[in-house]
Amino acid sequence: MVIRPGDKHPYTMSRPDATPLTPAENAAGLDPIAALSVLDDTTRANIIGTIVGHPKGAPSKKELEYYNPSIAASTLTDHLIRLEEVGLIEAIERDREGLERGQPYRFFQLTDAARELFDRNNLFEPDAYRELFAEVEKTDEIKAAEDVDRPNRRN
């Protein structure tokens, strides 16, 4: 089939960027194409899935390592940096006062713009990921890490 300029096209392609940016995406400077393209990497998609499925929506690096055992710690850091750069996640920290040695104080959560982008494109549905997450066997150390209070969701 040859398509010439001015022809009416019987088919349209679905584009995740076809809708205008939401206020949160616009304010965050989130580029939907760049954000979704970093998820072509299975490891980064798994990290996002872990964040979405986490009971508190903000796992520590220790928890991310536990739930993604095939990712080396240094590689995990690189992936987290990339996800932050495109605006999909943000790091939040709690005050270290009152924490026992080894307890996490830094956590990773989706940005509001990322959640809106995922909702608009039917990606990373929270209930499905939480159900999968609940089935994972957890060590006492990971249970303790999950019990640590996170800072307010948005600081």
PDB file of C-alpha atoms in Angstrom:
ATOM      1  CA  MET A   1       0.000   0.000   0.000  1.00  0.00           C
ATOM      2  CA  VAL A   2       1.356   3.398  -0.951  1.00  0.00           C
ATOM      3  CA  ILE A   3       0.394   6.390   1.168  1.00  0.00           C
ATOM      4  CA  ARG A   4       0.658   9.772  -0.465  1.00  0.00           C
ATOM      5  CA  PRO A   5       0.540  13.182   1.189  1.00  0.00           C
ATOM      6  CA  GLY A   6      -3.079  14.217   1.600  1.00  0.00           C
ATOM      7  CA  ASP A   7      -4.394  10.619   1.620  1.00  0.00           C
ATOM      8  CA  LYS A   8      -6.764   9.761   4.429  1.00  0.00           C
ATOM      9  CA  HIS A   9      -5.185   7.046   6.531  1.00  0.00           C
ATOM     10  CA  PRO A  10      -7.472   4.183   7.522  1.00  0.00           C
ATOM     11  CA  TYR A  11      -5.213   3.306  10.440  1.00  0.00           C
ATOM     12  CA  THR A  12      -3.919   5.373  13.294  1.00  0.00           C
ATOM     13  CA  MET A  13      -1.129   4.404  15.591  1.00  0.00           C
ATOM     14  CA  SER A  14      -1.564   4.489  19.309  1.00  0.00           C
ATOM     15  CA  ARG A  15       0.885   6.929  20.858  1.00  0.00           C
ATOM     16  CA  PRO A  16       1.412   7.268  24.587  1.00  0.00           C
ATOM     17  CA  ASP A  17       2.202  10.944  24.062  1.00  0.00           C
ATOM     18  CA  ALA A  18      -0.904  11.689  22.012  1.00  0.00           C
ATOM     19  CA  THR A  19      -2.740  13.305  24.908  1.00  0.00           C
ATOM     20  CA  PRO A  20      -1.649  16.634  26.317  1.00  0.00           C
ATOM     21  CA  LEU A  21       0.535  16.694  29.400  1.00  0.00           C
ATOM     22  CA  THR A  22      -1.317  16.706  32.691  1.00  0.00           C
ATOM     23  CA  PRO A  23      -0.620  19.583  35.104  1.00  0.00           C
ATOM     24  CA  ALA A  24       1.633  17.341  37.225  1.00  0.00           C
ATOM     25  CA  GLU A  25       3.640  16.180  34.206  1.00  0.00           C
ATOM     26  CA  ASN A  26       3.955  19.711  32.898  1.00  0.00           C
ATOM     27  CA  ALA A  27       5.048  21.046  36.304  1.00  0.00           C
ATOM     28  CA  ALA A  28       7.512  18.195  36.749  1.00  0.00           C
ATOM     29  CA  GLY A  29       8.919  18.636  33.259  1.00  0.00           C
ATOM     30  CA  LEU A  30       8.197  14.971  32.546  1.00  0.00           C
ATOM     31  CA  ASP A  31       8.673  13.985  28.926  1.00  0.00           C
ATOM     32  CA  PRO A  32       6.306  11.016  28.443  1.00  0.00           C
ATOM     33  CA  ILE A  33       8.286   9.524  25.568  1.00  0.00           C
ATOM     34  CA  ALA A  34      11.605   9.705  27.430  1.00  0.00           C
ATOM     35  CA  ALA A  35       9.986   8.408  30.615  1.00  0.00           C
ATOM     36  CA  LEU A  36       8.349   5.441  28.915  1.00  0.00           C
ATOM     37  CA  SER A  37      11.410   4.670  26.805  1.00  0.00           C
ATOM     38  CA  VAL A  38      13.573   4.035  29.886  1.00  0.00           C
ATOM     39  CA  LEU A  39      11.092   1.294  30.773  1.00  0.00           C
ATOM     40  CA  ASP A  40      12.115  -0.653  27.668  1.00  0.00           C
ATOM     41  CA  ASP A  41      14.756  -2.005  30.024  1.00  0.00           C
ATOM     42  CA  THR A  42      13.262  -4.955  31.949  1.00  0.00           C
ATOM     43  CA  THR A  43      15.323  -4.209  35.046  1.00  0.00           C
ATOM     44  CA  ARG A  44      14.009  -0.652  35.314  1.00  0.00           C
ATOM     45  CA  ALA A  45      10.450  -1.846  34.696  1.00  0.00           C
ATOM     46  CA  ASN A  46      10.914  -4.378  37.515  1.00  0.00           C
ATOM     47  CA  ILE A  47      12.150  -1.630  39.831  1.00  0.00           C
ATOM     48  CA  ILE A  48       9.050   0.435  39.058  1.00  0.00           C
ATOM     49  CA  GLY A  49       6.896  -2.643  39.671  1.00  0.00           C
ATOM     50  CA  THR A  50       8.573  -3.135  43.045  1.00  0.00           C
ATOM     51  CA  ILE A  51       7.899   0.470  44.021  1.00  0.00           C
ATOM     52  CA  VAL A  52       4.270   0.224  42.895  1.00  0.00           C
ATOM     53  CA  GLY A  53       3.730  -3.075  44.718  1.00  0.00           C
ATOM     54  CA  HIS A  54       5.478  -2.115  47.949  1.00  0.00           C
ATOM     55  CA  PRO A  55       2.995  -1.930  50.857  1.00  0.00           C
ATOM     56  CA  LYS A  56       4.071   1.617  51.679  1.00  0.00           C
ATOM     57  CA  GLY A  57       4.788   2.674  48.088  1.00  0.00           C
ATOM     58  CA  ALA A  58       8.343   3.658  48.964  1.00  0.00           C
ATOM     59  CA  PRO A  59      10.884   0.844  49.359  1.00  0.00           C
ATOM     60  CA  SER A  60      14.419   1.372  50.588  1.00  0.00           C
ATOM     61  CA  LYS A  61      17.401   0.343  48.501  1.00  0.00           C
ATOM     62  CA  LYS A  62      17.785  -2.698  50.769  1.00  0.00           C
ATOM     63  CA  GLU A  63      14.231  -3.760  49.930  1.00  0.00           C
ATOM     64  CA  LEU A  64      14.738  -3.123  46.221  1.00  0.00           C
ATOM     65  CA  GLU A  65      17.839  -5.338  46.333  1.00  0.00           C
ATOM     66  CA  TYR A  66      15.928  -8.095  48.141  1.00  0.00           C
ATOM     67  CA  TYR A  67      12.969  -8.086  45.753  1.00  0.00           C
ATOM     68  CA  ASN A  68      15.245  -7.895  42.697  1.00  0.00           C
ATOM     69  CA  PRO A  69      18.055 -10.326  43.548  1.00  0.00           C
ATOM     70  CA  SER A  70      19.411 -10.487  40.009  1.00  0.00           C
ATOM     71  CA  ILE A  71      20.398  -6.809  40.117  1.00  0.00           C
ATOM     72  CA  ALA A  72      23.834  -5.991  41.543  1.00  0.00           C
ATOM     73  CA  ALA A  73      23.835  -3.144  44.091  1.00  0.00           C
ATOM     74  CA  SER A  74      25.956  -0.881  41.890  1.00  0.00           C
ATOM     75  CA  THR A  75      23.735  -1.551  38.892  1.00  0.00           C
ATOM     76  CA  LEU A  76      20.642  -0.854  40.984  1.00  0.00           C
ATOM     77  CA  THR A  77      22.064   2.553  41.876  1.00  0.00           C
ATOM     78  CA  ASP A  78      22.615   3.330  38.179  1.00  0.00           C
ATOM     79  CA  HIS A  79      19.024   2.353  37.352  1.00  0.00           C
ATOM     80  CA  LEU A  80      17.621   4.440  40.218  1.00  0.00           C
ATOM     81  CA  ILE A  81      19.603   7.444  39.015  1.00  0.00           C
ATOM     82  CA  ARG A  82      18.246   7.010  35.484  1.00  0.00           C
ATOM     83  CA  LEU A  83      14.652   6.679  36.730  1.00  0.00           C
ATOM     84  CA  GLU A  84      15.110   9.857  38.797  1.00  0.00           C
ATOM     85  CA  GLU A  85      16.629  11.738  35.849  1.00  0.00           C
ATOM     86  CA  VAL A  86      13.549  11.177  33.683  1.00  0.00           C
ATOM     87  CA  GLY A  87      11.191  12.080  36.526  1.00  0.00           C
ATOM     88  CA  LEU A  88       9.597   8.698  37.224  1.00  0.00           C
ATOM     89  CA  ILE A  89      10.827   8.341  40.804  1.00  0.00           C
ATOM     90  CA  GLU A  90      12.061  10.542  43.606  1.00  0.00           C
ATOM     91  CA  ALA A  91      14.075   9.785  46.708  1.00  0.00           C
ATOM     92  CA  ILE A  92      12.689  10.754  50.091  1.00  0.00           C
ATOM     93  CA  GLU A  93      14.632  10.648  53.349  1.00  0.00           C
ATOM     94  CA  ARG A  94      13.574  10.428  56.946  1.00  0.00           C
ATOM     95  CA  ASP A  95      15.403  11.797  59.922  1.00  0.00           C
ATOM     96  CA  ARG A  96      17.989   9.297  61.110  1.00  0.00           C
ATOM     97  CA  GLU A  97      17.248  10.100  64.737  1.00  0.00           C
ATOM     98  CA  GLY A  98      15.740   7.093  66.494  1.00  0.00           C
ATOM     99  CA  LEU A  99      16.801   4.615  63.826  1.00  0.00           C
ATOM    100  CA  GLU A 100      18.739   1.557  64.822  1.00  0.00           C
ATOM    101  CA  ARG A 101      21.952   0.698  63.041  1.00  0.00           C
ATOM    102  CA  GLY A 102      21.246  -0.671  59.587  1.00  0.00           C
ATOM    103  CA  GLN A 103      17.681   0.599  59.381  1.00  0.00           C
ATOM    104  CA  PRO A 104      16.905   2.405  56.133  1.00  0.00           C
ATOM    105  CA  TYR A 105      16.387   6.147  56.035  1.00  0.00           C
ATOM    106  CA  ARG A 106      16.200   6.730  52.252  1.00  0.00           C
ATOM    107  CA  PHE A 107      13.274   5.504  50.182  1.00  0.00           C
ATOM    108  CA  PHE A 108      12.122   5.672  46.562  1.00  0.00           C
ATOM    109  CA  GLN A 109       8.624   6.524  45.393  1.00  0.00           C
ATOM    110  CA  LEU A 110       6.867   7.332  42.133  1.00  0.00           C
ATOM    111  CA  THR A 111       6.413  10.969  41.296  1.00  0.00           C
ATOM    112  CA  ASP A 112       2.851  12.211  40.891  1.00  0.00           C
ATOM    113  CA  ALA A 113       3.577  12.799  37.208  1.00  0.00           C
ATOM    114  CA  ALA A 114       4.711   9.183  36.776  1.00  0.00           C
ATOM    115  CA  ARG A 115       1.564   7.835  38.427  1.00  0.00           C
ATOM    116  CA  GLU A 116      -0.580   9.999  36.132  1.00  0.00           C
ATOM    117  CA  LEU A 117       1.374   8.856  33.071  1.00  0.00           C
ATOM    118  CA  PHE A 118       1.030   5.197  34.073  1.00  0.00           C
ATOM    119  CA  ASP A 119      -2.684   5.563  34.832  1.00  0.00           C
ATOM    120  CA  ARG A 120      -3.320   7.250  31.497  1.00  0.00           C
ATOM    121  CA  ASN A 121      -1.548   4.418  29.668  1.00  0.00           C
ATOM    122  CA  ASN A 122      -2.867   1.553  31.838  1.00  0.00           C
ATOM    123  CA  LEU A 123       0.576   0.662  33.161  1.00  0.00           C
ATOM    124  CA  PHE A 124       1.716  -0.564  36.575  1.00  0.00           C
ATOM    125  CA  GLU A 125      -1.752  -1.001  38.080  1.00  0.00           C
ATOM    126  CA  PRO A 126      -1.157  -0.821  41.857  1.00  0.00           C
ATOM    127  CA  ASP A 127      -3.586  -3.537  43.017  1.00  0.00           C
ATOM    128  CA  ALA A 128      -2.105  -6.172  40.702  1.00  0.00           C
ATOM    129  CA  TYR A 129       1.439  -5.432  41.872  1.00  0.00           C
ATOM    130  CA  ARG A 130       0.407  -5.365  45.539  1.00  0.00           C
ATOM    131  CA  GLU A 131      -1.188  -8.801  45.188  1.00  0.00           C
ATOM    132  CA  LEU A 132       2.034 -10.201  43.711  1.00  0.00           C
ATOM    133  CA  PHE A 133       4.094  -8.433  46.350  1.00  0.00           C
ATOM    134  CA  ALA A 134       2.035  -9.927  49.183  1.00  0.00           C
ATOM    135  CA  GLU A 135       2.919 -13.441  48.013  1.00  0.00           C
ATOM    136  CA  VAL A 136       6.680 -12.944  48.326  1.00  0.00           C
ATOM    137  CA  GLU A 137       8.319 -14.667  51.269  1.00  0.00           C
ATOM    138  CA  LYS A 138      10.093 -12.106  53.445  1.00  0.00           C
ATOM    139  CA  THR A 139      13.019 -12.500  55.800  1.00  0.00           C
ATOM    140  CA  ASP A 140      12.888 -10.988  59.281  1.00  0.00           C
ATOM    141  CA  GLU A 141      15.366  -8.351  58.113  1.00  0.00           C
ATOM    142  CA  ILE A 142      13.106  -7.320  55.226  1.00  0.00           C
ATOM    143  CA  LYS A 143      10.031  -7.329  57.451  1.00  0.00           C
ATOM    144  CA  ALA A 144      11.895  -4.983  59.814  1.00  0.00           C
ATOM    145  CA  ALA A 145      12.888  -2.742  56.886  1.00  0.00           C
ATOM    146  CA  GLU A 146       9.260  -2.593  55.736  1.00  0.00           C
ATOM    147  CA  ASP A 147       8.159  -1.618  59.246  1.00  0.00           C
ATOM    148  CA  VAL A 148      10.342   1.514  59.286  1.00  0.00           C
ATOM    149  CA  ASP A 149       8.199   4.629  59.035  1.00  0.00           C
ATOM    150  CA  ARG A 150       8.552   6.533  55.806  1.00  0.00           C
ATOM    151  CA  PRO A 151       8.496  10.314  55.648  1.00  0.00           C
ATOM    152  CA  ASN A 152       5.244  11.914  54.575  1.00  0.00           C
ATOM    153  CA  ARG A 153       4.557  10.828  51.035  1.00  0.00           C
ATOM    154  CA  ARG A 154       5.213  14.306  49.654  1.00  0.00           C
ATOM    155  CA  ASN A 155       7.780  16.469  51.446  1.00  0.00           C
TER     156      ASN A 155
END
